[in-house]
Amino acid sequence: AYVDVLKCKLKCEENLKPNVGGYFVEKFVATVYHYLQFAYYKLNDGRSAVPCVYSYFLFEPEDQVMKQNLQYYKAYSEQWGLQTDHFAPRREAFRHYNQTVAQKQMLTFAEMYLKMNDEDFLGPEEAALLAPESPDAEFEGIGDYEESFYAKWRQPRGKGDAGESES
């Protein structure tokens, strides 16, 4: 079941794509850092913008537009007052990236080396179809647990009636 949790966590961003203005946002986490970088740039806050560029690169390392943005910040780093420590991802982005990488590695390990039963891959309904006997086999036949219940229904005849039957 933990493997299912890992799969769910790793597909979370894909499965929970936000719909903004009628458009689904692909690569949501990376997009957040792209817009955050742009917002800081518009506020003339290069010291906050550059870490967003590096955060974006964690998720989309080959993006040409962001590479151009980075070249701009490097070219004008003196005017922006940038130091070498600004040229690194934000802490929360780095933590999220490392957690995602670790989860991918754990899932790969689990799929390769841990023995899984059919339910882990198929789900309980499909696995039951492949099972040699019914999962309810122990309850079938004489003495079925449902047969052990016996109720004698007594309908009350009127207001205040205790429901005793006529004999």
mmCIF file of C-alpha atoms in Angstrom:
data_model
loop_
_atom_site.group_PDB
_atom_site.id
_atom_site.type_symbol
_atom_site.label_atom_id
_atom_site.label_comp_id
_atom_site.label_asym_id
_atom_site.label_seq_id
_atom_site.Cartn_x
_atom_site.Cartn_y
_atom_site.Cartn_z
ATOM 1 C CA ALA A 1 0.000 0.000 0.000
ATOM 2 C CA TYR A 2 2.944 2.347 0.592
ATOM 3 C CA VAL A 3 3.862 1.899 -3.064
ATOM 4 C CA ASP A 4 0.416 3.235 -3.967
ATOM 5 C CA VAL A 5 1.051 6.283 -1.772
ATOM 6 C CA LEU A 6 4.361 6.911 -3.541
ATOM 7 C CA LYS A 7 2.692 6.594 -6.939
ATOM 8 C CA CYS A 8 -0.028 9.007 -5.853
ATOM 9 C CA LYS A 9 2.458 11.560 -4.512
ATOM 10 C CA LEU A 10 4.537 11.401 -7.673
ATOM 11 C CA LYS A 11 1.474 11.932 -9.879
ATOM 12 C CA CYS A 12 -0.014 14.618 -7.640
ATOM 13 C CA GLU A 13 1.091 17.592 -9.728
ATOM 14 C CA GLU A 14 -0.175 15.905 -12.898
ATOM 15 C CA ASN A 15 -3.488 14.785 -11.396
ATOM 16 C CA LEU A 16 -4.279 18.069 -9.638
ATOM 17 C CA LYS A 17 -3.530 20.516 -12.453
ATOM 18 C CA PRO A 18 -5.173 23.820 -11.598
ATOM 19 C CA ASN A 19 -7.541 25.358 -14.100
ATOM 20 C CA VAL A 20 -6.807 29.061 -14.381
ATOM 21 C CA GLY A 21 -9.048 31.080 -16.656
ATOM 22 C CA GLY A 22 -10.187 27.939 -18.440
ATOM 23 C CA TYR A 23 -6.654 26.667 -19.097
ATOM 24 C CA PHE A 24 -4.972 23.806 -17.271
ATOM 25 C CA VAL A 25 -1.556 24.752 -15.908
ATOM 26 C CA GLU A 26 1.031 22.197 -17.013
ATOM 27 C CA LYS A 27 4.153 21.756 -14.859
ATOM 28 C CA PHE A 28 2.537 23.711 -12.069
ATOM 29 C CA VAL A 29 5.448 23.805 -9.604
ATOM 30 C CA ALA A 30 7.899 25.037 -12.232
ATOM 31 C CA THR A 31 5.351 27.562 -13.496
ATOM 32 C CA VAL A 32 4.989 29.021 -10.001
ATOM 33 C CA TYR A 33 8.707 29.825 -9.922
ATOM 34 C CA HIS A 34 8.591 31.244 -13.453
ATOM 35 C CA TYR A 35 5.833 33.692 -12.519
ATOM 36 C CA LEU A 36 7.439 34.463 -9.181
ATOM 37 C CA GLN A 37 10.696 35.320 -10.951
ATOM 38 C CA PHE A 38 8.819 37.596 -13.350
ATOM 39 C CA ALA A 39 6.943 39.304 -10.505
ATOM 40 C CA TYR A 40 10.186 40.002 -8.625
ATOM 41 C CA TYR A 41 11.739 41.324 -11.844
ATOM 42 C CA LYS A 42 8.808 43.730 -12.312
ATOM 43 C CA LEU A 43 9.309 44.894 -8.717
ATOM 44 C CA ASN A 44 13.025 45.494 -9.476
ATOM 45 C CA ASP A 45 13.939 42.869 -6.885
ATOM 46 C CA GLY A 46 16.653 40.882 -8.632
ATOM 47 C CA ARG A 47 17.892 39.453 -5.335
ATOM 48 C CA SER A 48 14.600 37.591 -4.996
ATOM 49 C CA ALA A 49 14.160 36.899 -8.724
ATOM 50 C CA VAL A 50 17.414 35.005 -9.309
ATOM 51 C CA PRO A 51 16.745 32.245 -6.727
ATOM 52 C CA CYS A 52 13.398 31.701 -8.486
ATOM 53 C CA VAL A 53 15.259 31.181 -11.771
ATOM 54 C CA TYR A 54 17.398 28.488 -10.161
ATOM 55 C CA SER A 55 14.341 26.972 -8.503
ATOM 56 C CA TYR A 56 12.671 26.775 -11.905
ATOM 57 C CA PHE A 57 15.752 25.030 -13.321
ATOM 58 C CA LEU A 58 15.354 22.231 -10.780
ATOM 59 C CA PHE A 59 12.139 21.227 -12.548
ATOM 60 C CA GLU A 60 12.811 22.447 -16.117
ATOM 61 C CA PRO A 61 16.601 22.514 -16.613
ATOM 62 C CA GLU A 62 16.529 22.989 -20.405
ATOM 63 C CA ASP A 63 14.110 25.923 -20.672
ATOM 64 C CA GLN A 64 15.613 28.413 -23.129
ATOM 65 C CA VAL A 65 13.617 31.440 -21.975
ATOM 66 C CA MET A 66 14.759 30.983 -18.390
ATOM 67 C CA LYS A 67 18.348 30.468 -19.571
ATOM 68 C CA GLN A 68 18.128 33.866 -21.280
ATOM 69 C CA ASN A 69 16.721 35.382 -18.095
ATOM 70 C CA LEU A 70 19.646 33.955 -16.151
ATOM 71 C CA GLN A 71 22.134 35.424 -18.646
ATOM 72 C CA TYR A 72 20.471 38.802 -18.176
ATOM 73 C CA TYR A 73 20.776 38.611 -14.383
ATOM 74 C CA LYS A 74 24.419 37.530 -14.645
ATOM 75 C CA ALA A 75 25.227 40.353 -17.075
ATOM 76 C CA TYR A 76 23.654 42.958 -14.800
ATOM 77 C CA SER A 77 24.452 41.324 -11.462
ATOM 78 C CA GLU A 78 26.382 44.351 -10.250
ATOM 79 C CA GLN A 79 23.470 46.717 -10.960
ATOM 80 C CA TRP A 80 21.082 44.309 -9.225
ATOM 81 C CA GLY A 81 23.450 43.963 -6.266
ATOM 82 C CA LEU A 82 23.618 40.199 -6.683
ATOM 83 C CA GLN A 83 26.049 38.064 -4.708
ATOM 84 C CA THR A 84 27.077 34.464 -5.397
ATOM 85 C CA ASP A 85 24.637 33.189 -2.752
ATOM 86 C CA HIS A 86 21.726 34.607 -4.799
ATOM 87 C CA PHE A 87 22.548 32.175 -7.628
ATOM 88 C CA ALA A 88 21.002 29.144 -5.935
ATOM 89 C CA PRO A 89 17.480 27.691 -5.659
ATOM 90 C CA ARG A 90 15.131 28.764 -2.917
ATOM 91 C CA ARG A 91 15.202 26.487 0.125
ATOM 92 C CA GLU A 92 11.622 25.195 -0.197
ATOM 93 C CA ALA A 93 12.089 24.447 -3.913
ATOM 94 C CA PHE A 94 15.286 22.527 -3.228
ATOM 95 C CA ARG A 95 13.586 20.588 -0.428
ATOM 96 C CA HIS A 96 10.589 19.740 -2.662
ATOM 97 C CA TYR A 97 12.871 18.686 -5.511
ATOM 98 C CA ASN A 98 15.001 16.462 -3.260
ATOM 99 C CA GLN A 99 11.908 14.883 -1.724
ATOM 100 C CA THR A 100 10.494 14.125 -5.172
ATOM 101 C CA VAL A 101 13.786 12.594 -6.343
ATOM 102 C CA ALA A 102 13.957 10.428 -3.199
ATOM 103 C CA GLN A 103 10.365 9.264 -3.692
ATOM 104 C CA LYS A 104 11.088 8.334 -7.322
ATOM 105 C CA GLN A 105 14.119 6.327 -6.185
ATOM 106 C CA MET A 106 12.080 4.549 -3.491
ATOM 107 C CA LEU A 107 9.356 3.679 -5.994
ATOM 108 C CA THR A 108 11.904 2.345 -8.483
ATOM 109 C CA PHE A 109 13.505 0.245 -5.746
ATOM 110 C CA ALA A 110 10.142 -1.078 -4.561
ATOM 111 C CA GLU A 111 9.053 -2.021 -8.066
ATOM 112 C CA MET A 112 12.333 -3.785 -8.774
ATOM 113 C CA TYR A 113 13.084 -5.577 -5.518
ATOM 114 C CA LEU A 114 9.987 -5.924 -3.368
ATOM 115 C CA LYS A 115 7.607 -8.780 -4.035
ATOM 116 C CA MET A 116 4.134 -7.490 -4.688
ATOM 117 C CA ASN A 117 0.945 -9.468 -4.671
ATOM 118 C CA ASP A 118 -1.643 -9.087 -7.420
ATOM 119 C CA GLU A 119 -3.680 -6.549 -5.440
ATOM 120 C CA ASP A 120 -0.787 -4.073 -5.546
ATOM 121 C CA PHE A 121 -0.977 -3.978 -9.340
ATOM 122 C CA LEU A 122 -4.556 -4.877 -10.201
ATOM 123 C CA GLY A 123 -6.717 -3.647 -7.379
ATOM 124 C CA PRO A 124 -8.879 -5.860 -5.166
ATOM 125 C CA GLU A 125 -11.639 -6.541 -7.720
ATOM 126 C CA GLU A 126 -9.336 -7.671 -10.533
ATOM 127 C CA ALA A 127 -7.153 -9.691 -8.158
ATOM 128 C CA ALA A 128 -10.247 -11.507 -6.839
ATOM 129 C CA LEU A 129 -11.055 -12.684 -10.367
ATOM 130 C CA LEU A 130 -7.626 -14.312 -10.620
ATOM 131 C CA ALA A 131 -7.749 -15.902 -7.159
ATOM 132 C CA PRO A 132 -8.154 -19.726 -7.139
ATOM 133 C CA GLU A 133 -11.007 -19.580 -4.645
ATOM 134 C CA SER A 134 -13.525 -17.049 -3.510
ATOM 135 C CA PRO A 135 -12.401 -14.738 -0.700
ATOM 136 C CA ASP A 136 -15.711 -15.637 1.006
ATOM 137 C CA ALA A 137 -15.057 -19.401 0.824
ATOM 138 C CA GLU A 138 -14.798 -19.725 4.598
ATOM 139 C CA PHE A 139 -18.311 -18.314 4.985
ATOM 140 C CA GLU A 140 -20.054 -20.409 2.308
ATOM 141 C CA GLY A 141 -22.168 -23.494 2.900
ATOM 142 C CA ILE A 142 -24.232 -24.723 5.844
ATOM 143 C CA GLY A 143 -23.836 -22.594 8.895
ATOM 144 C CA ASP A 144 -23.394 -19.471 6.862
ATOM 145 C CA TYR A 145 -23.125 -16.501 9.212
ATOM 146 C CA GLU A 146 -26.191 -14.929 7.588
ATOM 147 C CA GLU A 147 -28.287 -18.014 8.377
ATOM 148 C CA SER A 148 -27.561 -17.718 12.074
ATOM 149 C CA PHE A 149 -29.665 -14.592 12.385
ATOM 150 C CA TYR A 150 -33.346 -15.170 13.062
ATOM 151 C CA ALA A 151 -35.808 -12.430 13.709
ATOM 152 C CA LYS A 152 -39.508 -12.753 14.383
ATOM 153 C CA TRP A 153 -41.126 -9.562 13.247
ATOM 154 C CA ARG A 154 -44.002 -8.345 15.340
ATOM 155 C CA GLN A 155 -46.077 -5.548 13.961
ATOM 156 C CA PRO A 156 -47.722 -3.341 16.595
ATOM 157 C CA ARG A 157 -51.503 -3.325 16.189
ATOM 158 C CA GLY A 158 -52.107 0.120 17.562
ATOM 159 C CA LYS A 159 -50.843 2.970 19.673
ATOM 160 C CA GLY A 160 -49.248 1.715 22.864
ATOM 161 C CA ASP A 161 -49.325 -1.892 21.686
ATOM 162 C CA ALA A 162 -46.262 -3.863 22.757
ATOM 163 C CA GLY A 163 -46.436 -5.879 19.559
ATOM 164 C CA GLU A 164 -47.329 -9.160 21.156
ATOM 165 C CA SER A 165 -48.824 -11.622 18.725
ATOM 166 C CA GLU A 166 -52.120 -13.415 19.147
ATOM 167 C CA SER A 167 -51.744 -17.062 19.953
#
